[in-house]
Coordinates of C-alpha atoms and ligand atoms in Angstrom, one line a residue:
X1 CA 44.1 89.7 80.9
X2 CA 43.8 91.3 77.2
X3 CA 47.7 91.0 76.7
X4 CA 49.3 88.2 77.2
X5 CA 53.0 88.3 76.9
X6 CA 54.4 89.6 80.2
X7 CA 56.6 93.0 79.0
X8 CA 59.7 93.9 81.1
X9 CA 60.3 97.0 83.3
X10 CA 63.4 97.4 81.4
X11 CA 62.3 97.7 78.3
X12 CA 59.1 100.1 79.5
X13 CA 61.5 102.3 81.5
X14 CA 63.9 102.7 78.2
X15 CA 61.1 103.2 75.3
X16 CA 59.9 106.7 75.5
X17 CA 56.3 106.3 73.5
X18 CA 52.9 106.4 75.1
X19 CA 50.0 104.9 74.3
X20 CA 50.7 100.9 74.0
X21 CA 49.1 98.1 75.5
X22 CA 51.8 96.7 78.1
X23 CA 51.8 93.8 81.0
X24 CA 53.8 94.1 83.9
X25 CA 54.7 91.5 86.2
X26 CA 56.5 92.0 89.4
X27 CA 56.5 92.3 93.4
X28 CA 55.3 95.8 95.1
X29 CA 57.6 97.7 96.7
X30 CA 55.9 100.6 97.7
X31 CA 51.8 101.7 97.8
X32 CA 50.1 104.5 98.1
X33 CA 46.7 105.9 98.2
X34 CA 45.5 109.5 96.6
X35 CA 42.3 111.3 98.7
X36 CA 41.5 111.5 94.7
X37 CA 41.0 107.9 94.3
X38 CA 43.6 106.8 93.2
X39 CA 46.8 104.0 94.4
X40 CA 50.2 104.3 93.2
X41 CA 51.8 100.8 93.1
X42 CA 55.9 100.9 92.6
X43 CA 56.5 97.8 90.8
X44 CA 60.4 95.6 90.5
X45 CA 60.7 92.8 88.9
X46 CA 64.2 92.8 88.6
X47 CA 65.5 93.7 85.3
X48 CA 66.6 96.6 86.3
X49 CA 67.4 98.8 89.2
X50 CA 63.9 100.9 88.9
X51 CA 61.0 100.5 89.6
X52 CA 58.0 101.4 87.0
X53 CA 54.8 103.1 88.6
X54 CA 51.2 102.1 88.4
X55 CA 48.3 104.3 88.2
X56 CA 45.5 102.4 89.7
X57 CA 41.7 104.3 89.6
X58 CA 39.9 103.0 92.3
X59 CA 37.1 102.8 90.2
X60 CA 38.2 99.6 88.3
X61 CA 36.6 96.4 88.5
X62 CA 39.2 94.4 89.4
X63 CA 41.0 97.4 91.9
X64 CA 38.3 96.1 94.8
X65 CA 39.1 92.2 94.4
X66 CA 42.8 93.1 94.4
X67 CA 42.9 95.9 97.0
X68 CA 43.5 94.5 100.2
X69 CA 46.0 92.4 99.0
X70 CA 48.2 94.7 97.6
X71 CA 51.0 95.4 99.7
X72 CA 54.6 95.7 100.0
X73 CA 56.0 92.1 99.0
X74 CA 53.1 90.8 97.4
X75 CA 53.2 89.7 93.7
X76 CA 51.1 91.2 91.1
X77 CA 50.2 91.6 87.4
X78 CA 48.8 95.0 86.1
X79 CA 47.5 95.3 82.5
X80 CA 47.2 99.0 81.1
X81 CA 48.1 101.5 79.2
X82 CA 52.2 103.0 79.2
X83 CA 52.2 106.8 79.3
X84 CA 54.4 109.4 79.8
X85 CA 54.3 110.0 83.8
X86 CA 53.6 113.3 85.6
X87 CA 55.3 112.8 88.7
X88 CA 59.1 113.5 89.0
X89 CA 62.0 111.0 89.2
X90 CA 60.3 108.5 86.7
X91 CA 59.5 108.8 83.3
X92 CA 57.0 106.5 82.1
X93 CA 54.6 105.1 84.3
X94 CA 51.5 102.3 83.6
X95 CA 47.7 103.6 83.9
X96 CA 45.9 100.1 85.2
X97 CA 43.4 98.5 83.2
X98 CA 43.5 95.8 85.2
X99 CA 44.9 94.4 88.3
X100 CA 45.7 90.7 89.6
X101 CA 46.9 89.4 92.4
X102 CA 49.3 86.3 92.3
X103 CA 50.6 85.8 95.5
X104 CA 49.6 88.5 98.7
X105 CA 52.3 89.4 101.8
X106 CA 50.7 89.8 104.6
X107 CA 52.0 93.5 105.3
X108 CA 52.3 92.9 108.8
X109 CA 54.6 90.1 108.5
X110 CA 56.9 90.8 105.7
X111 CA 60.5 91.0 106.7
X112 CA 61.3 93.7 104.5
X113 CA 59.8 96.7 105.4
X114 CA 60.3 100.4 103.4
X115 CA 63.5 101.7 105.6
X116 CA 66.7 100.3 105.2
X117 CA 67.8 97.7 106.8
X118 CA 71.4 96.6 108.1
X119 CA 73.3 93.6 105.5
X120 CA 73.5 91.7 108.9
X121 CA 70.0 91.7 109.1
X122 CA 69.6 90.9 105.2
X123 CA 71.9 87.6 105.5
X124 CA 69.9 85.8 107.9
X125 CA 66.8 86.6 105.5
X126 CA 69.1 85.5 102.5
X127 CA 66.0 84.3 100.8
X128 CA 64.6 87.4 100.5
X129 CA 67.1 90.2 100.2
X130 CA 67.4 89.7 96.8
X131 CA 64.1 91.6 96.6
X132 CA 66.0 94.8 97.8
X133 CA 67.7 97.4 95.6
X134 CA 71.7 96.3 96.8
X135 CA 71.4 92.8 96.2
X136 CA 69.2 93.0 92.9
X137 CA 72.1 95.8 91.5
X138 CA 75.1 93.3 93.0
X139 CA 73.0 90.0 91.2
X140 CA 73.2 92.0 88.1
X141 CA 76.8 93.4 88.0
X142 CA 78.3 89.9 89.4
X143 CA 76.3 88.4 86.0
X144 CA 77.4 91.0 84.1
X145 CA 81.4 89.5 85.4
X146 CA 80.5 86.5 84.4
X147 CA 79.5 86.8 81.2
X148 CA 82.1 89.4 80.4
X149 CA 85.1 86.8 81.6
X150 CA 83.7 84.4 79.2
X151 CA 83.5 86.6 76.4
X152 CA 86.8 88.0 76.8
X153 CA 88.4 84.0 77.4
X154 CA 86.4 83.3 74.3
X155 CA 87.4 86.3 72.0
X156 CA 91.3 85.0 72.4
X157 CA 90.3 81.7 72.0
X158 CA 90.2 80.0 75.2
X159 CA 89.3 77.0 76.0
X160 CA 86.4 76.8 79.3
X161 CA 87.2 73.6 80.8
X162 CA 85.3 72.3 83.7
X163 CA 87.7 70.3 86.2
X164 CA 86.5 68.2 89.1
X165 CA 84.9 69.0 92.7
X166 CA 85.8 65.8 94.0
X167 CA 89.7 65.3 94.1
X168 CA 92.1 63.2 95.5
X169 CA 94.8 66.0 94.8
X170 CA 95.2 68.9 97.2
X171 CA 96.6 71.7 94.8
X172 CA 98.8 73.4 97.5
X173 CA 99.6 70.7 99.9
X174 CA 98.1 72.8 102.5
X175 CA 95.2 70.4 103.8
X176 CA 92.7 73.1 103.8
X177 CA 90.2 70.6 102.0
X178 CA 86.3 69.3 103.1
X179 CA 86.6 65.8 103.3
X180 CA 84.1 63.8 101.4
X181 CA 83.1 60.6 102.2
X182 CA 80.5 57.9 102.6
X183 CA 82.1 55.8 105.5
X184 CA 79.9 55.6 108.5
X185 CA 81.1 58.3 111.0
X186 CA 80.2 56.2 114.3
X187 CA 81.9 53.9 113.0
X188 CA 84.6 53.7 109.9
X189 CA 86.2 50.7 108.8
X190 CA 89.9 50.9 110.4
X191 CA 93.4 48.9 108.8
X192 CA 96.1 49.5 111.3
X193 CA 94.4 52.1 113.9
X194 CA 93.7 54.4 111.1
X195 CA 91.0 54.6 108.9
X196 CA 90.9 52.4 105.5
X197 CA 89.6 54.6 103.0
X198 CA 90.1 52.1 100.8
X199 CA 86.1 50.9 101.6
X200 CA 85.4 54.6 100.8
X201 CA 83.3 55.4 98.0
X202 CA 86.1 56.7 95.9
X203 CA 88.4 53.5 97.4
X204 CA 90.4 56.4 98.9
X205 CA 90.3 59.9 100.7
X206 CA 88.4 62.7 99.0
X207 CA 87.2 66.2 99.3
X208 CA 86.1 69.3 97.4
X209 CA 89.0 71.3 95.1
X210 CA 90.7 74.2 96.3
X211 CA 91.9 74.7 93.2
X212 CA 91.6 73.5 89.3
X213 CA 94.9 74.5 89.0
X214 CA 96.9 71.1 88.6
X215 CA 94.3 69.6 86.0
X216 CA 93.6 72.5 84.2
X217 CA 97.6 72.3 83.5
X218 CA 97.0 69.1 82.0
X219 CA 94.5 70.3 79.1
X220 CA 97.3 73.5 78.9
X221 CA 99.5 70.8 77.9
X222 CA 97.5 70.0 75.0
X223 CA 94.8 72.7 74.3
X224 CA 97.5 75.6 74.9
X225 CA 95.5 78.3 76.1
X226 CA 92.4 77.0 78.8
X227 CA 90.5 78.7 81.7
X228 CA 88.3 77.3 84.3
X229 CA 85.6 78.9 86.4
X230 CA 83.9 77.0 88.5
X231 CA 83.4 76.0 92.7
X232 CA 85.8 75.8 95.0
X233 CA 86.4 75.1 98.8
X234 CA 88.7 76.2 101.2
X235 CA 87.6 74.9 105.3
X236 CA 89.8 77.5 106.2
X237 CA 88.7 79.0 109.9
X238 CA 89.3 82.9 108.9
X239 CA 86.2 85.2 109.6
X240 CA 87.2 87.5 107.6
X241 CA 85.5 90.1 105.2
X242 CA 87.3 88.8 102.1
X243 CA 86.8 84.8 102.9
X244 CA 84.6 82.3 102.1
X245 CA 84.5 78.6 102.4
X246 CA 82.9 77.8 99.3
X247 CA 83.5 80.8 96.4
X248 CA 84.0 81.1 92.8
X249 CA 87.7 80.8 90.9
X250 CA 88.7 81.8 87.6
X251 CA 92.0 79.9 86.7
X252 CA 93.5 80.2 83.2
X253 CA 96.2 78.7 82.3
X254 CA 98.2 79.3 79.1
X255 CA 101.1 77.4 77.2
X256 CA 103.9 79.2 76.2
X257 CA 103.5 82.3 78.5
X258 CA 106.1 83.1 80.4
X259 CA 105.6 85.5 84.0
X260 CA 105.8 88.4 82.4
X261 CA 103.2 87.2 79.9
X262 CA 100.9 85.8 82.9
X263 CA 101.4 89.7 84.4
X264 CA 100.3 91.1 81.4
X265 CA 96.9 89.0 80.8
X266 CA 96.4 89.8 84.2
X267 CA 96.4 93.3 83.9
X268 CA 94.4 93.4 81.1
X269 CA 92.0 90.7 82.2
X270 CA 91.0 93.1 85.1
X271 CA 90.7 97.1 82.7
X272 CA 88.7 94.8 80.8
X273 CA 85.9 93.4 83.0
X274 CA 86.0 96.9 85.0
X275 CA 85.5 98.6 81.7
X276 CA 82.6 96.5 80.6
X277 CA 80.8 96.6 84.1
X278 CA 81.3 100.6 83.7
X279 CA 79.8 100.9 80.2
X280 CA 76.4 97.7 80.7
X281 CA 75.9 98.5 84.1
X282 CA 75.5 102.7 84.5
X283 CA 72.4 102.2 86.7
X284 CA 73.2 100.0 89.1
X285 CA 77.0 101.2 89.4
X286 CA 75.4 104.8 90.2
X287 CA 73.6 103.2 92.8
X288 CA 76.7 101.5 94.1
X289 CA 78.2 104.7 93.9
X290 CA 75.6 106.5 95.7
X291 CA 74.9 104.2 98.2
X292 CA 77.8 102.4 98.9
X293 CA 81.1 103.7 98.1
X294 CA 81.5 107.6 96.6
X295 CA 84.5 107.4 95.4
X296 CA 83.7 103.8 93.0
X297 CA 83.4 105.2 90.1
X298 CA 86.3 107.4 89.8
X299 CA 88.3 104.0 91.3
X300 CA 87.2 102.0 88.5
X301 CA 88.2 104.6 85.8
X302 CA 91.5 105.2 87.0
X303 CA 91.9 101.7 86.8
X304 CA 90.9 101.0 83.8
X305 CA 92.9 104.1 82.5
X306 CA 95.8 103.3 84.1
X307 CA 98.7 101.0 83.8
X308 CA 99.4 98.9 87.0
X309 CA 102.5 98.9 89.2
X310 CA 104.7 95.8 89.3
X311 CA 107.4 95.4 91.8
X312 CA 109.6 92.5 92.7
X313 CA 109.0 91.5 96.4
X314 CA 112.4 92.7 97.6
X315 CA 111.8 96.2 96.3
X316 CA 108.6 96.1 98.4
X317 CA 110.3 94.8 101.1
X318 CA 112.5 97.4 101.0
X319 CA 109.8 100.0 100.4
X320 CA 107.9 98.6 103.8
X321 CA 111.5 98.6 105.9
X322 CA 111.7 102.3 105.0
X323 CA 108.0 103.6 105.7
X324 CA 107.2 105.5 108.3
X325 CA 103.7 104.1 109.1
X326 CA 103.8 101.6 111.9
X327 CA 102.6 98.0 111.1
X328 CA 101.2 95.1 113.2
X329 CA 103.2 92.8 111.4
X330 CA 106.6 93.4 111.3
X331 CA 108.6 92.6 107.7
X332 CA 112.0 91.5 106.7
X333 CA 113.1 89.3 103.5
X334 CA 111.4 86.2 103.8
X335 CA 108.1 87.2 105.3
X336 CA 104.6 86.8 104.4
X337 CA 103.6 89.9 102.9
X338 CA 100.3 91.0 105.4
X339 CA 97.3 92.6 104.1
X340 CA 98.3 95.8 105.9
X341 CA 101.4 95.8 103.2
X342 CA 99.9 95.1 100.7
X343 CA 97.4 98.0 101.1
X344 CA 99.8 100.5 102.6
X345 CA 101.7 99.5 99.0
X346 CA 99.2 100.0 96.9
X347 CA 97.4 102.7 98.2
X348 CA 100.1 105.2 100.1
X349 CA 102.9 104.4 98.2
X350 CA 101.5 103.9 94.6
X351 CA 97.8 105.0 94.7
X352 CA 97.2 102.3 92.1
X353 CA 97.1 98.4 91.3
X354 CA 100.2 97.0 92.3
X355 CA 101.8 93.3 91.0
X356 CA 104.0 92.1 93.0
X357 CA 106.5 89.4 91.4
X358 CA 109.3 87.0 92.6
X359 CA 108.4 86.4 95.5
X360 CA 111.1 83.9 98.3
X361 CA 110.1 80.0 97.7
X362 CA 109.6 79.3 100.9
X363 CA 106.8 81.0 101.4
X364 CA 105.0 80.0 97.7
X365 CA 104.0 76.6 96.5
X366 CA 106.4 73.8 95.4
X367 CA 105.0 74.3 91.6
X368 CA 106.1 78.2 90.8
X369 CA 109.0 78.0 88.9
X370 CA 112.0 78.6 90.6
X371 CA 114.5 81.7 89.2
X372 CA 117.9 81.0 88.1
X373 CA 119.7 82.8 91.5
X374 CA 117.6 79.7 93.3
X375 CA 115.9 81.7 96.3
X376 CA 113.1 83.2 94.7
X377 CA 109.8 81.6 92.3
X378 CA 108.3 83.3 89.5
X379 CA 104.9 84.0 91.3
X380 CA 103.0 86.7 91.6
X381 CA 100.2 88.9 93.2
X382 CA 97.5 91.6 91.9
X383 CA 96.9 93.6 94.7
X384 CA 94.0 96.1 94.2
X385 CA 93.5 99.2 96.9
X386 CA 91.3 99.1 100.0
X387 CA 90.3 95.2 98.8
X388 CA 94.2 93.7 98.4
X389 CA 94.8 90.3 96.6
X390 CA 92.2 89.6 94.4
X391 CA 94.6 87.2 91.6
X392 CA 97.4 85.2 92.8
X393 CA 99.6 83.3 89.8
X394 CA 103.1 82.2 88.8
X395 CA 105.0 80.4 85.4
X396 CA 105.4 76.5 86.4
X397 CA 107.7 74.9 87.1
X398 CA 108.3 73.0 83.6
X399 CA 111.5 71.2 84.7
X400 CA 111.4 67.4 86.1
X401 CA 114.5 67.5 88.3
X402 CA 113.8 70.8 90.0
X403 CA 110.1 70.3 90.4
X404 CA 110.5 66.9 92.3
X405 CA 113.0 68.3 94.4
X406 CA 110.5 71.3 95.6
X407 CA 107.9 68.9 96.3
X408 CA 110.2 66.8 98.8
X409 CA 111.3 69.6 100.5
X410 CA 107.5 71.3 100.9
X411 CA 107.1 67.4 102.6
X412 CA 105.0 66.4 99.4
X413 CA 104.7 62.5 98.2
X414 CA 105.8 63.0 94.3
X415 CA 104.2 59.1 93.4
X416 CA 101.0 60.8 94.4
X417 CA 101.4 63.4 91.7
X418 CA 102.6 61.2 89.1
X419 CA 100.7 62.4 86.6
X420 CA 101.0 65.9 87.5
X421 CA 104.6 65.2 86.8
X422 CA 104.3 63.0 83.4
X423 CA 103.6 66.9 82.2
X424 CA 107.0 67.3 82.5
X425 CA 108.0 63.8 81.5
X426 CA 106.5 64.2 78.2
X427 CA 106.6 67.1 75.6
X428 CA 107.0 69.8 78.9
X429 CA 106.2 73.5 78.3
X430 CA 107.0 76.7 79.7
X431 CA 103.6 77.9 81.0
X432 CA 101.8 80.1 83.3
X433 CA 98.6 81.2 84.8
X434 CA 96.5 82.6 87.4
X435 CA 93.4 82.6 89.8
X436 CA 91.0 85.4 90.4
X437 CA 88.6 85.1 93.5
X438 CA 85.3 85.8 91.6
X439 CA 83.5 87.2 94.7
X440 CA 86.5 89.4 95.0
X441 CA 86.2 90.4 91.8
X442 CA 82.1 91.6 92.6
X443 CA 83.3 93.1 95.9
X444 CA 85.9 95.3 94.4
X445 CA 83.2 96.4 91.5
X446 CA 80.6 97.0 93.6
X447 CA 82.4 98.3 96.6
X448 CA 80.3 96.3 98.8
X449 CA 82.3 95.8 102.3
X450 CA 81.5 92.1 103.0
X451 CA 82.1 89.2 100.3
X452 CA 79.2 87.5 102.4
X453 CA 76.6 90.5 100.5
X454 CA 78.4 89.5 97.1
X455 CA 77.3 85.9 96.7
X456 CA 73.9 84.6 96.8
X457 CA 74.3 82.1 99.9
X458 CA 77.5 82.7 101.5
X459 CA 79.2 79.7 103.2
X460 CA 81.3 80.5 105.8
X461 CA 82.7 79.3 109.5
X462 CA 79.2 78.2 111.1
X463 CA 76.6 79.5 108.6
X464 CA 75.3 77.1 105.7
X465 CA 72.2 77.9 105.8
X466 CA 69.6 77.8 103.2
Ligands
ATP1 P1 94.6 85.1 100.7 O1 96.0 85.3 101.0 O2 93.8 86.3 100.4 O3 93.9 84.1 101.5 P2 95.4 83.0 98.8 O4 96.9 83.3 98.7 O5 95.0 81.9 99.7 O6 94.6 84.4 99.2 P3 95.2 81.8 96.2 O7 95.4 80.4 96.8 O8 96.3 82.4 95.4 O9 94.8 82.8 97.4 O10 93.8 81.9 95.4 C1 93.7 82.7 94.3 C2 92.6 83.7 94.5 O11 91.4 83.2 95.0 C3 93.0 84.8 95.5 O12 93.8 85.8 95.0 C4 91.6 85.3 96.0 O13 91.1 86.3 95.0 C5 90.8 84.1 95.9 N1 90.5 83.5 97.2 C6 91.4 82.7 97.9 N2 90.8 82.2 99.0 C7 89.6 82.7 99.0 C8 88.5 82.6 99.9 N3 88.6 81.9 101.0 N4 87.3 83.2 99.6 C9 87.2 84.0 98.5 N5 88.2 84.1 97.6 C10 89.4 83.5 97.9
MN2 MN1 94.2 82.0 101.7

């Protein structure tokens, strides 16, 4: 081929001039032939939602070595000229010069034929689906989260630390942790009837974080403001549409900050990213939009226009013990809010993002700092409509005394988190901080129904497949 550097759809579909030399490199979606002589190739190769359209004469040299294999799925690169196009719904297309075949798809095979097909479907074909317009729009809008919660860490001077997958420290005392280990499984090495993890790899038990939380205090404690974002790994059994086993966590923590403070970064944290999705991302969240969800884009405005709604957990108790809608769950003080509540809350009540702060200690971990009246913690809960929780987060508990005490009673062994407590032993802070389910975040943004469809190869009860 004449040209050699590869040109991007993007770039083609944006400049408006005709008449350059271009090279376009990408998988067929669509062709079709002209009684005139002619094929038109639609052409994705990812950078952007659309697809550019070639002009192929049949006429062309290399049109009769390429022909037959140019089909749906099949990977090609077409040299030519970029002109204004005369069909509607595009506006530039390529005339072909010349046409090359990298890789064919057999036509009759290929999995992903023209019609749509159902996201069940897609995930067991997880390897391809990324070749259709949903999941190239959601890979570009979950990157475009990504990058924007760096850039808005890094513009208030954040710190990204990376804390470990393998831990000996289960954050919430819950055991909802994938062991990891080397010991042979017919057979382990037993001291006492149990098994001696001491001849483990780690010389004691392991498994994959649910949380960064309790290191990333540690760097607070020193670095003052820090966030992580990174892996992590809950083996908890619920099939749900909002669950996954292994997912994505954005935890900052910050010295200094009080709740209110933690509510407040929160809050802004999430206009922010919706804003900046809103204004990179037009194409693809009109697609969503379209195709998905009709009412996304109004959401997401109101969101990011609007201030959110924060309630203690006894007004909301109080606000669910006089509604009118029937629940499965019943509520009184002291009850784990449900994810009917929390919706009926947010989207009867208030119509808006709700935080909900305060909440009883018995039901929150043993490290939210307990309020002065002693039967409540400083935690809190974004709760965003038709998705609920997407950020759950609370000040610390910064006091020695108070914070041993908690662990006993939760039926937690403070020698094992004696470093966890030397924070509080030496030069202890007031501090907060939160996590945000990433693949939460993507769902909500892209109103896709199933965090399976929002992460490249979803891990969940059963399914690790590819
Ligand atoms: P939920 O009640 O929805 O299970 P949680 O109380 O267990 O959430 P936290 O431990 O506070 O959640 O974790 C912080 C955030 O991580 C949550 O607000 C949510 O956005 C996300 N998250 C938690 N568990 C999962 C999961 N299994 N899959 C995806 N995201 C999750
Ligand atoms: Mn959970």
């Amino acid at each position: 081929m004449v040209k050699k550097k590869r040109d991007k759809i993007i770039d083609l579909l944006k400049n408006q001039t005709s008449g350059q030399e271009v090279l376009v490199k990408g998988w067929v979606r669509t062709r079709r032939d002209s009684k005139g002589g002619f094929s038109f190739i639609e052409i994705n190769d990812g950078s952007c939602l659309n697809s550019i359209q070639v002009v192929a004469d049949h006429s062309l040299a290399s049109y009769a070595t390429a022909s037959p294999n140019l089909h749906t799925g099949s990977c090609v690169a077409v040299a030519g000229e970029l002109v204004q196009s005369q069909g509607k719904g595009q506006s530039m297309e390529v005339r072909a010069s010349e046409i090359k075949v990298y890789g064919a798809a057999d036509a009759e095979k290929y999995p992903l034929q023209k019609k749509r097909h159902s996201f069940e479907f897609l995930r067991e074909i997880a390897h391809l689906r990324p070749r259709t317009n949903t999941f190239g729009a959601v890979m570009r809008v979950r990157n475009c989260l990504a990058f924007s919660i760096h850039k808005f860490f890094n513009d208030r001077g954040f710190i990204y630390l990376n804390t470990p997958i393998i831990t000996t420290s289960d954050c919430e005392g819950a055991g909802e942790m994938f062991q990891v280990t080397t010991l042979d499984m017919k057979n382990p090495p037993l001291a006492d009837g149990k098994i001696d993890y001491s001849q483990d790899f780690f010389g004691e038990k392991t498994g994959l974080t649910v949380s960064g939380q309790l290191e990333g205090e540690t760097y607070a404690m020193a670095l003052s403001d820090i966030y992580t974002f990174g892996p992590t790994f809950r083996a908890e059994n619920s099939n749900t549409s909002r669950h996954l086993a292994e997912f994505w966590m954005v935890e900052p923590e910050m010295a200094f900050y009080d709740l209110d403070d933690d509510m407040d970064l929160a809050e802004e944290f999430i206009r922010h990213l919706l804003k900046d999705v809103l204004e990179n991302c037009p194409e693809d969240m009109e697609f969503f939009n379209k195709r998905i969800e009709p009412t996304l884009i109004e959401t997401l405005t109101n969101i990011v226009e609007n201030q959110f709604e924060r309630i203690t957990y006894t007004e909301a108790i109080h606000l669910l013990e006089k509604s009118t809608q029937s629940f499965d769950y019943s509520v009184e003080w002291g009850c784990n809010l449900q994810a009917e509540h929390e919706r009926y809350l947010c989207e009867k009540v208030f119509k808006k993002p709700v935080i909900l702060f305060n909440y009883p200690q018995e039901i929150k971990s043993f490290y939210m700092k307990l309020n002065e009246e002693g039967e409540t913690v400083r935690a809190m809960d974004v709760i965003l409509p038709k998705l609920g929780e997407i950020i759950g987060g609370s000040q610390r508990e910064d006091d020695l005394d108070i914070l041993t005490r908690r662990m006993k009673t939760k039926g937690l062994d403070p020698e094992q988190y004696w470093w966890y407590l030397d924070l509080r032993r030496y030069g202890s802070a007031p501090h907060s901080g939160f996590g945000l389910g990433f693949e939460r975040l993507v769902q909500f943004t892209t109103g896709m129904d199933n965090i399976r469809d929002v992460i490249a190869f979803p891990r969940t009860p059963k399914h690790a497949k590819f």
